[in-house]
Short mmCIF file of C-alpha atoms and ligand atoms in Angstrom, two decimals:
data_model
loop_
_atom_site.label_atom_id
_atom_site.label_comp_id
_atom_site.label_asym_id
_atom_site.label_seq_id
_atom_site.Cartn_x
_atom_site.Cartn_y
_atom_site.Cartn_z
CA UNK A 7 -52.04 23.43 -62.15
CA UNK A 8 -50.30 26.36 -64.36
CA UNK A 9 -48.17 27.77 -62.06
CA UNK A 10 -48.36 31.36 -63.92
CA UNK A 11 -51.96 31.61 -63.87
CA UNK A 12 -53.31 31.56 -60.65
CA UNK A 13 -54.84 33.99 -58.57
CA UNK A 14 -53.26 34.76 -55.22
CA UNK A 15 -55.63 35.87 -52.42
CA UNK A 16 -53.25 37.81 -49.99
CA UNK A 17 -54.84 38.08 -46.79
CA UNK A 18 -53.45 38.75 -43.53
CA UNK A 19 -53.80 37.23 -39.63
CA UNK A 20 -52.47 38.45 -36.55
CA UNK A 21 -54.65 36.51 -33.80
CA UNK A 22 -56.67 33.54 -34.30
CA UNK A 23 -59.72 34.49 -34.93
CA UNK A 24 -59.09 36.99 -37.75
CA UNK A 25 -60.48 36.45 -40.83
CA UNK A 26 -57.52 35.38 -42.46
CA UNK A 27 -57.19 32.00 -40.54
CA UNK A 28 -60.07 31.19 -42.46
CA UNK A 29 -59.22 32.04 -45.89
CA UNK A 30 -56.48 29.63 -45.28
CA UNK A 31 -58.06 26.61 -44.23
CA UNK A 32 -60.53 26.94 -46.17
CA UNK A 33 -58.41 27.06 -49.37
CA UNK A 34 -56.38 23.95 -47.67
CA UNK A 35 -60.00 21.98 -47.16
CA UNK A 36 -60.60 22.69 -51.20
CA UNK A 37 -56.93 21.06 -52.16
CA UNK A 38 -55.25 24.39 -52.93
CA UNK A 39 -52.23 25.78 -51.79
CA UNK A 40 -51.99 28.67 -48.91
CA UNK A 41 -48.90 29.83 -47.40
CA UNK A 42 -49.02 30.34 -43.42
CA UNK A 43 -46.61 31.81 -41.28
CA UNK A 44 -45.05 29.41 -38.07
CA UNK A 45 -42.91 30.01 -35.66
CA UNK A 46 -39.64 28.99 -37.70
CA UNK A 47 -40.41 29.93 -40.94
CA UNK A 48 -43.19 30.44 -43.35
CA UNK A 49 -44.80 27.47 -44.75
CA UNK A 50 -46.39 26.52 -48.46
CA UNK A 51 -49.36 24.26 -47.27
CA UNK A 52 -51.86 21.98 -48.50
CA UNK A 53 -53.77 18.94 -47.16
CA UNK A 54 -51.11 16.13 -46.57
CA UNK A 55 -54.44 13.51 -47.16
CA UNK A 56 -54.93 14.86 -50.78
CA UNK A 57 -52.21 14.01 -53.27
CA UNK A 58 -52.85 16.09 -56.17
CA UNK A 59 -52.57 18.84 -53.88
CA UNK A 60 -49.43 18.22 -52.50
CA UNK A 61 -47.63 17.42 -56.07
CA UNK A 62 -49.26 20.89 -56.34
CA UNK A 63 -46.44 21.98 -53.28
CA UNK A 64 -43.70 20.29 -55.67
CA UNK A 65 -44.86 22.26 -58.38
CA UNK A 66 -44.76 25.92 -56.98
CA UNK A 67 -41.92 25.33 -55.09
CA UNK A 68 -39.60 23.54 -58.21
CA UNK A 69 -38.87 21.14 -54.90
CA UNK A 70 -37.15 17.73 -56.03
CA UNK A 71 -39.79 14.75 -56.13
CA UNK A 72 -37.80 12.66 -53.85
CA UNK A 73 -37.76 15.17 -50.63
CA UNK A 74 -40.40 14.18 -48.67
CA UNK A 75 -42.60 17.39 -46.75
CA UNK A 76 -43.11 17.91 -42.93
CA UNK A 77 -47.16 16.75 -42.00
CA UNK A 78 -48.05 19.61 -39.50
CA UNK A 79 -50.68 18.83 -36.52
CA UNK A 80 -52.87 20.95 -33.90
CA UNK A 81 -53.85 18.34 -31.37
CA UNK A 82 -52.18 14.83 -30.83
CA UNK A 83 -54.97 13.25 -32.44
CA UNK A 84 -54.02 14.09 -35.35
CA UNK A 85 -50.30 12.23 -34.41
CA UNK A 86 -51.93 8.94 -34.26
CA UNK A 87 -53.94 9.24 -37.13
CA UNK A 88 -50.56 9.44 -39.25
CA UNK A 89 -47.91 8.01 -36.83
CA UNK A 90 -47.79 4.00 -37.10
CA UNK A 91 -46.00 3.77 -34.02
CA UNK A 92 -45.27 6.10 -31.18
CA UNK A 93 -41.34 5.34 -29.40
CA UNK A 94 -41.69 5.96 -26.07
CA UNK A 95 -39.27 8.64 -25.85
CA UNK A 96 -41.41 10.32 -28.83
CA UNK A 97 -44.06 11.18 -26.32
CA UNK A 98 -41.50 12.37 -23.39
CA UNK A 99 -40.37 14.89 -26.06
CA UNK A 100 -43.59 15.90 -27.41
CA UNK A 101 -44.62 15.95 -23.87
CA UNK A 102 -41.43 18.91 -23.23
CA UNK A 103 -41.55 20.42 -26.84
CA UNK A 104 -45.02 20.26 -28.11
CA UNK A 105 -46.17 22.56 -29.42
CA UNK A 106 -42.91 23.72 -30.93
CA UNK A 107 -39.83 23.57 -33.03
CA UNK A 108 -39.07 19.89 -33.01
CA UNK A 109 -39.85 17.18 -35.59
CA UNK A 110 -39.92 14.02 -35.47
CA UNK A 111 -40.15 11.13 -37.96
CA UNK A 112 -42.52 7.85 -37.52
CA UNK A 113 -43.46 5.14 -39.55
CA UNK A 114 -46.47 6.25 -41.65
CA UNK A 115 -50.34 4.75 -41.84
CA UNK A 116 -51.58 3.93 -44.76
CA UNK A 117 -53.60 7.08 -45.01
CA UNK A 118 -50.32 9.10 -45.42
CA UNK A 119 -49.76 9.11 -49.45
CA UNK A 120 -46.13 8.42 -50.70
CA UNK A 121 -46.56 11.73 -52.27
CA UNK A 122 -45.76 13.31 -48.95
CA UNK A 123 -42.92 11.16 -47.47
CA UNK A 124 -41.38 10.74 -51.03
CA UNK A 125 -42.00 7.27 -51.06
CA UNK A 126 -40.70 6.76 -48.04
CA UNK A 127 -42.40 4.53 -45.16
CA UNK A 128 -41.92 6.85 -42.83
CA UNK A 129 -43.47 10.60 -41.99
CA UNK A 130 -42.22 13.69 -40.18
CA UNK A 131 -44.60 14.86 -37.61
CA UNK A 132 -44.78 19.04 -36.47
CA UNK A 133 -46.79 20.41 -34.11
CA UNK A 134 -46.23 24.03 -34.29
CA UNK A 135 -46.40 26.71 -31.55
CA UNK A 136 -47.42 29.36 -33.68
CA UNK A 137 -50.53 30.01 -33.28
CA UNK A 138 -52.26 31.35 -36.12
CA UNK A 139 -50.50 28.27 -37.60
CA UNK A 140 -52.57 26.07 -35.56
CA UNK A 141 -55.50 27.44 -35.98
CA UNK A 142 -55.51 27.55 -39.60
CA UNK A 143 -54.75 23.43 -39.36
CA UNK A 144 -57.42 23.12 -36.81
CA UNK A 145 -60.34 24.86 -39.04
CA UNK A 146 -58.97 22.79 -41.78
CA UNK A 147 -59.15 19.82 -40.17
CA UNK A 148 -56.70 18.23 -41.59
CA UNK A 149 -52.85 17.18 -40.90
CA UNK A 150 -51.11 19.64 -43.24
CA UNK A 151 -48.06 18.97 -45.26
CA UNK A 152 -45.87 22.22 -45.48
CA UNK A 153 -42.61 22.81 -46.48
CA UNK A 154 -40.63 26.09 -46.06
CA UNK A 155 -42.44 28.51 -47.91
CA UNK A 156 -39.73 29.48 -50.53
CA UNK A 157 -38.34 28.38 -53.95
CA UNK A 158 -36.46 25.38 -53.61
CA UNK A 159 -32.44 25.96 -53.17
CA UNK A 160 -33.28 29.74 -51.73
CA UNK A 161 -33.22 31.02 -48.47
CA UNK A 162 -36.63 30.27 -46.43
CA UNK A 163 -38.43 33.06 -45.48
CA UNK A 164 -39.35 34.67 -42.03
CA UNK A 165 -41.59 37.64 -42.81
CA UNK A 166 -44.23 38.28 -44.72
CA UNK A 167 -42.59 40.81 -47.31
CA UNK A 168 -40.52 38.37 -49.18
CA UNK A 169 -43.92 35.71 -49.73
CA UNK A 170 -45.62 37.66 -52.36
CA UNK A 171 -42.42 38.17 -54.55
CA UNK A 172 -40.98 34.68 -54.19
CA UNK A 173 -44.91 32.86 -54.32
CA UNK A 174 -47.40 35.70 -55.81
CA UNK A 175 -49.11 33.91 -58.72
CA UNK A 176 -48.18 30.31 -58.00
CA UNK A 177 -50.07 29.70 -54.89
CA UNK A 178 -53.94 30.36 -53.88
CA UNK A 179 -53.55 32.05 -50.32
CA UNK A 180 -51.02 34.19 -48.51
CA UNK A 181 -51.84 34.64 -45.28
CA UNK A 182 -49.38 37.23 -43.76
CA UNK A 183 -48.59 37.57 -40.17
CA UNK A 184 -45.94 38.87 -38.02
CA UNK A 185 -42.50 37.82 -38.02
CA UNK A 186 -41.16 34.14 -37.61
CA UNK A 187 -40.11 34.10 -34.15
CA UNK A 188 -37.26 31.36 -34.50
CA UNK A 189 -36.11 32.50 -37.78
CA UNK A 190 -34.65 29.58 -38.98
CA UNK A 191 -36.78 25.94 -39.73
CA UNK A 192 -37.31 22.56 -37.01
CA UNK A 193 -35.22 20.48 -35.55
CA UNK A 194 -36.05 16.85 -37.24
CA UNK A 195 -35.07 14.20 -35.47
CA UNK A 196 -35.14 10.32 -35.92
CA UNK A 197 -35.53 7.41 -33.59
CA UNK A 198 -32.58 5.43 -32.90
CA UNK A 199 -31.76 2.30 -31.00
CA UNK A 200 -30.78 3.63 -27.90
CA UNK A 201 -32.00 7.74 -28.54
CA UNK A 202 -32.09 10.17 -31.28
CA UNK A 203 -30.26 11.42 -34.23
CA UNK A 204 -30.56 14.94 -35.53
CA UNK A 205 -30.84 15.08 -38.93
CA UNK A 206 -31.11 18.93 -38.84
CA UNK A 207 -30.75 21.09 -36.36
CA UNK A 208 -33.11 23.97 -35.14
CA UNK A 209 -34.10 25.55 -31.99
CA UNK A 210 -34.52 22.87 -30.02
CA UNK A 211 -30.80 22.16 -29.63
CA UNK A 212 -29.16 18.98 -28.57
CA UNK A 213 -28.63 20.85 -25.16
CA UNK A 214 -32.39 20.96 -25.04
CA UNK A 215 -33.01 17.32 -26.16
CA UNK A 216 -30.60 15.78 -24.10
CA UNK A 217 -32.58 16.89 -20.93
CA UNK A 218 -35.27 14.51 -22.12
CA UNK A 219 -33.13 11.60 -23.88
CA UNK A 220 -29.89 10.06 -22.86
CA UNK A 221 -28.68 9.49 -26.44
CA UNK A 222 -28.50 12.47 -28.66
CA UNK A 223 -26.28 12.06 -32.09
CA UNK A 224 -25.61 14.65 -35.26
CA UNK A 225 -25.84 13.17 -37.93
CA UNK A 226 -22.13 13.68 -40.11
CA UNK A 227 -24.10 15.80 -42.72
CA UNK A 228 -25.00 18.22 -40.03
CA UNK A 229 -21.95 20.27 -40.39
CA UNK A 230 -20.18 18.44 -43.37
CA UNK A 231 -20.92 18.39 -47.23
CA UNK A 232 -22.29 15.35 -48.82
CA UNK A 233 -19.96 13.27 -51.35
CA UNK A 234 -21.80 12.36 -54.42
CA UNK A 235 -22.53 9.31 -53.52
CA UNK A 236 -23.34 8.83 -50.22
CA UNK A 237 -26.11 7.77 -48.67
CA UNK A 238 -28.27 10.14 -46.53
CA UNK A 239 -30.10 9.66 -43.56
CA UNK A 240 -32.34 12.40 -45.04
CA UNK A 241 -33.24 13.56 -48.99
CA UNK A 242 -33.14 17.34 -47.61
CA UNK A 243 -29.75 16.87 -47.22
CA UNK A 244 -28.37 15.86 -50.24
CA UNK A 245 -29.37 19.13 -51.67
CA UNK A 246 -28.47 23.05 -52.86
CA UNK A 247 -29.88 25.20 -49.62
CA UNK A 248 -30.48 28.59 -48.54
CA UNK A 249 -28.18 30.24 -51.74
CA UNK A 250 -28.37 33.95 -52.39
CA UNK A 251 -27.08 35.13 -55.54
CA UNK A 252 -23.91 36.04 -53.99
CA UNK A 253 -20.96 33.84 -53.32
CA UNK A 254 -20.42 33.63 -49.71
CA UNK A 255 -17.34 32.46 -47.86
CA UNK A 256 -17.78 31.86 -43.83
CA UNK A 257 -14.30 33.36 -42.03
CA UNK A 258 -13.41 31.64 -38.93
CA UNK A 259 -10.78 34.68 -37.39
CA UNK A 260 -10.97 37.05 -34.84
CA UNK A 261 -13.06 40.08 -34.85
CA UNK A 262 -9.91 42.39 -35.75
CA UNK A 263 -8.74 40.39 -38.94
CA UNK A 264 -12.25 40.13 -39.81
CA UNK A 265 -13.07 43.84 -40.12
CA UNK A 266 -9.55 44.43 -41.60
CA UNK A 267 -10.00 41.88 -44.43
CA UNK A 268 -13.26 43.39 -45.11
CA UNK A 269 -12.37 46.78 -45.73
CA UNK A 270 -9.16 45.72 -47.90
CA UNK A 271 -11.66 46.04 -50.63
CA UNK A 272 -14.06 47.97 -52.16
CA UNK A 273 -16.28 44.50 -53.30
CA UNK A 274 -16.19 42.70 -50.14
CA UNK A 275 -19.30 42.62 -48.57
CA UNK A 276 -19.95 41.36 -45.03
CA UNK A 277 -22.43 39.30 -42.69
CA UNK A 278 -21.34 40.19 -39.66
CA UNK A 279 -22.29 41.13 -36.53
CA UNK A 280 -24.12 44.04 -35.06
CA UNK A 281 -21.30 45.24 -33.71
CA UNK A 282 -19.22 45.23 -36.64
CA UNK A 283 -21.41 47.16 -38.49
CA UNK A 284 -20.09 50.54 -37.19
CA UNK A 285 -16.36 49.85 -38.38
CA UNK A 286 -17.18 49.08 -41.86
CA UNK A 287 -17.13 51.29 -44.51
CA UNK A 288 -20.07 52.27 -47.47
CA UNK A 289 -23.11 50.37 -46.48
CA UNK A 290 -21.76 46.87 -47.30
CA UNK A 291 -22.08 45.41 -44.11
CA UNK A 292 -25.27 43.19 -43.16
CA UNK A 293 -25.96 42.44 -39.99
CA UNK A 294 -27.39 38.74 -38.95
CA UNK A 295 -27.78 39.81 -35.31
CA UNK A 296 -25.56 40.43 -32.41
CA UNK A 297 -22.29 38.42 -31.32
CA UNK A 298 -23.60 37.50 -28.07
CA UNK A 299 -27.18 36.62 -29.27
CA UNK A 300 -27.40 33.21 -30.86
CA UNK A 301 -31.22 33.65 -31.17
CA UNK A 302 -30.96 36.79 -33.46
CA UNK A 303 -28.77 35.45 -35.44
CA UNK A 304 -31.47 32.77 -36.22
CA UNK A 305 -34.02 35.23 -36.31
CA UNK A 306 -32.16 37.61 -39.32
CA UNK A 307 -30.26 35.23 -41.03
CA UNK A 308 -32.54 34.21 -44.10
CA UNK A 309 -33.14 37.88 -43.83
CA UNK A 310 -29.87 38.91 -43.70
CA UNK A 311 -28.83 36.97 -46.91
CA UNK A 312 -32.26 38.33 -49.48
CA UNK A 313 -31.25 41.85 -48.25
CA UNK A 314 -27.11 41.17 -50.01
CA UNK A 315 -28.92 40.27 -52.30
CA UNK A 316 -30.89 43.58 -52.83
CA UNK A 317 -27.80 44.90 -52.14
CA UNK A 318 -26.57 43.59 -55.31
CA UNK A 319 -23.56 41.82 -53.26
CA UNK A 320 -21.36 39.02 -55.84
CA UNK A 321 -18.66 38.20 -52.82
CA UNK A 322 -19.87 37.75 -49.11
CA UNK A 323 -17.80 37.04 -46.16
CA UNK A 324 -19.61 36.07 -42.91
CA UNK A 325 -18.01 36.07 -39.68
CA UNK A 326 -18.99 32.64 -37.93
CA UNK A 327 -20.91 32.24 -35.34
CA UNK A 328 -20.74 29.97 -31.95
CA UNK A 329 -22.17 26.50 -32.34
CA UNK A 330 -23.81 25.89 -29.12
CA UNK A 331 -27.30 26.00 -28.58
CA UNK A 332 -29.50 27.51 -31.32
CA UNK A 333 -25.81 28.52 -32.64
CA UNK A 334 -25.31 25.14 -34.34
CA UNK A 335 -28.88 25.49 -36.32
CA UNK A 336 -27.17 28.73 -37.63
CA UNK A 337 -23.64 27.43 -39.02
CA UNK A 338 -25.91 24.39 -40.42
CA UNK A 339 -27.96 26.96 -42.53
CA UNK A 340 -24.59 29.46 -43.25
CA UNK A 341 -22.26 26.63 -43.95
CA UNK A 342 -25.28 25.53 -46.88
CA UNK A 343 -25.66 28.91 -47.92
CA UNK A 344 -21.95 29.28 -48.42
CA UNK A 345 -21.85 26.30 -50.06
CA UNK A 346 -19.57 24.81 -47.25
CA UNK A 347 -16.40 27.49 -48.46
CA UNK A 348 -14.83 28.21 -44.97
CA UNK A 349 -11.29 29.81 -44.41
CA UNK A 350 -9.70 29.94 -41.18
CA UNK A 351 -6.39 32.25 -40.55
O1 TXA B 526 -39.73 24.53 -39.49
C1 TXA B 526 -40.01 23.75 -40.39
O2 TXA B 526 -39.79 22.52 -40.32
C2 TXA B 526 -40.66 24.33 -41.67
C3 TXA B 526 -42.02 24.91 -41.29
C4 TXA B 526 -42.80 25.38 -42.49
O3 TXA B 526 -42.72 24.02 -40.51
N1 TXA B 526 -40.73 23.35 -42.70
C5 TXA B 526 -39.62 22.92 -43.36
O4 TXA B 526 -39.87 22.01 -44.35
O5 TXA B 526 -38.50 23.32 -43.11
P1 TXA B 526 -38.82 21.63 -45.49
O6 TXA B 526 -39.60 20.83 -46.44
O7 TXA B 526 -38.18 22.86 -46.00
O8 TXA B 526 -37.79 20.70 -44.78
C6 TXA B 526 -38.15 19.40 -44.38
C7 TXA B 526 -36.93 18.56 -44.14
C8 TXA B 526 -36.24 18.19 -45.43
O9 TXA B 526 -34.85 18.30 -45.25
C9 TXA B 526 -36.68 16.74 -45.64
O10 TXA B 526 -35.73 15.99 -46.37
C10 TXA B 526 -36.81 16.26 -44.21
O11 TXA B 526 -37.32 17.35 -43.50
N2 TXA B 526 -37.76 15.13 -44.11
C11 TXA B 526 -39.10 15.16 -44.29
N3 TXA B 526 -39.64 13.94 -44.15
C12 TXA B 526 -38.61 13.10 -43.86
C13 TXA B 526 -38.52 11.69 -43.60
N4 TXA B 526 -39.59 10.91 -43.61
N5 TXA B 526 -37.28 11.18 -43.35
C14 TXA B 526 -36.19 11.98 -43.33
N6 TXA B 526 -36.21 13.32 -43.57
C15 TXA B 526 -37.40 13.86 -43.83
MG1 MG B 527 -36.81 24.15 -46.86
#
């Protein structure tokens, strides 16, 4: 595939039924490539059973060869025809979480090509909640393998604006829809002896998942950088994520020193909160949602950093943001995007 020469069909969906849905699947059924909106972010997918069609996913994207994609489901049927084996805590959390934010990683059948788990034996499983997501995978008919919808090493993207200019002309289908609702990708999880082990968190926090499982670990690489050499319990982490074209730094101070630091200079730009926007100066403050809303903070963040961008920021400074709950999702994706630079004073 020349990834300057195709033909994008934007189309749009905003129930289930809408024409759209169609267009979609049907372009997934024929081995091309359609991006979908979920409930996290938007996705670049293609049928996970076809191979040349998903190195297609590696091409438009630029996406490393050794990152394996996220196989997406509508109906747990389609789980066992991919899943090897099914933990028994697996199906107490799919039970609670399905359909929804949460991945989780089997080992793979046969059927599932090495193209999509990157060689690996085993496959991360989605079942979205979205659901014009769903019903573009149910027409399909499929299991579809999607990864975030963006160019590899930028911020994903949660509305439908931002597809065309980052996948216009490289993909077959864009199939635009409302808003993500989460704002920020799944939780993937992995089966441990005794539990689970985040690998990287979303919305489904380890609150959540410890209501279902005793055991719940982070891994390390959650919230610290990778050395060079070390191995990772998943490929996504080992690389560049979510970078604008600004340098950001993530301050850890209060909200006074914050806002004063900011305004000390003309070419400081901030990511701060709602409520900081008011005390600082010249329109170079972007908001990522309000102090005492975790979820809009997911929701605006990917947002939050294309629009610095626009803005033609070169030095960011976020304020940070709690860590509990979908919080911790949030400083995963900042901490990435600010390529782990954190001050505290
Ligand atoms: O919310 C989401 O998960 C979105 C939407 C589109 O569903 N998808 C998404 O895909 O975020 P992607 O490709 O951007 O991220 C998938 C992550 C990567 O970090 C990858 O390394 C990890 O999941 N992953 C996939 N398969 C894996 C496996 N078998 N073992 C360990 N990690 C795996
Ligand atoms: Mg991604």
């Amino acid at each position: 595939m020349n990834k300057y020469t195709i033909k994008t069909v934007i189309t749009t969906a905003y129930s289930p039924d809408d024409e759209g849905v169609f267009i979609a699947a049907d372009a997934i059924k024929r081995g091309k490539l359609a991006v979908i909106p979920t409930e996290t972010v938007y996705g670049l997918a293609a049928n996970a059973l076809d191979e040349k069609a998903v190195e297609n996913i590696f091409i438009a994207k630029g996406r490393p060869q050794d990152n394996p994609l996220i196989v997406h489901i509508s109906d747990m049927e389609m789980l066992n025809s991919v899943a090897a084996e099914i933990p028994e805590s697996a199906s107490a959390l799919a039970k609670r979480f399905w359909p929804g934010p949460l991945t989780m990683i089997f080992r793979k059948k046969d059927v599932v090509p090495f193209r999509v788990t990157a060689g690996l034996e085993t496959v991360a499983v989605r079942f979205p909640e979205n659901e014009i997501a769903r019903a573009v995978i149910r027409a399909a008919g499929v299991p579809v393998a999607a990864p975030s919808a963006n160019i590899s090493g930028r911020p994903s993207i949660t509305c439908a604006k931002y597809c065309k200019d980052e996948l216009g002309g490289k993909v077959d289908v864009i199939l635009e829809s409302f808003d993500c609702k989460f704002g920020v990708e799944s939780t993937v999880i992995t089966f441990i002896e005794n539990g689970v082990k985040i690998l990287r968190p979303g919305a489904v926090s380890p609150e959540l998942l410890r209501q279902v499982v005793d055991n719940v670990e982070i891994d390390p690489a959650v919230l610290s950088e990778i050395k060079p050499d070390q191995k990772v319990s998943s490929p996504g982490m080992k690389y560049k994520h979510y970078a604008p074209k600004a340098e950001i730094t993530i301050l850890d101070c209060t909200r006074e020193k914050y806002i004063e630091f900011i305004n000390a200079s003309q070419e400081r730009f901030a990511l701060c909160f709602d409520e900081d926007i008011p005390e600082i100066a010249n329109g170079r403050a972007v908001s990522y949602g309000s102090c005492s809303q975790p979820l809009s903070m997911a929701h605006n963040l990917f947002d939050a950093l294309r629009e610095l961008d626009a803005r033609g920021a070169k030095q960011v400074f976020a304020r940070k943001p709690p860590i509990e709950g979908i919080g911790l999702a949030v400083y995963n994706r900042l901490l990435r995007a600010a390529a782990f630079r954190e001050i505290s004073f």
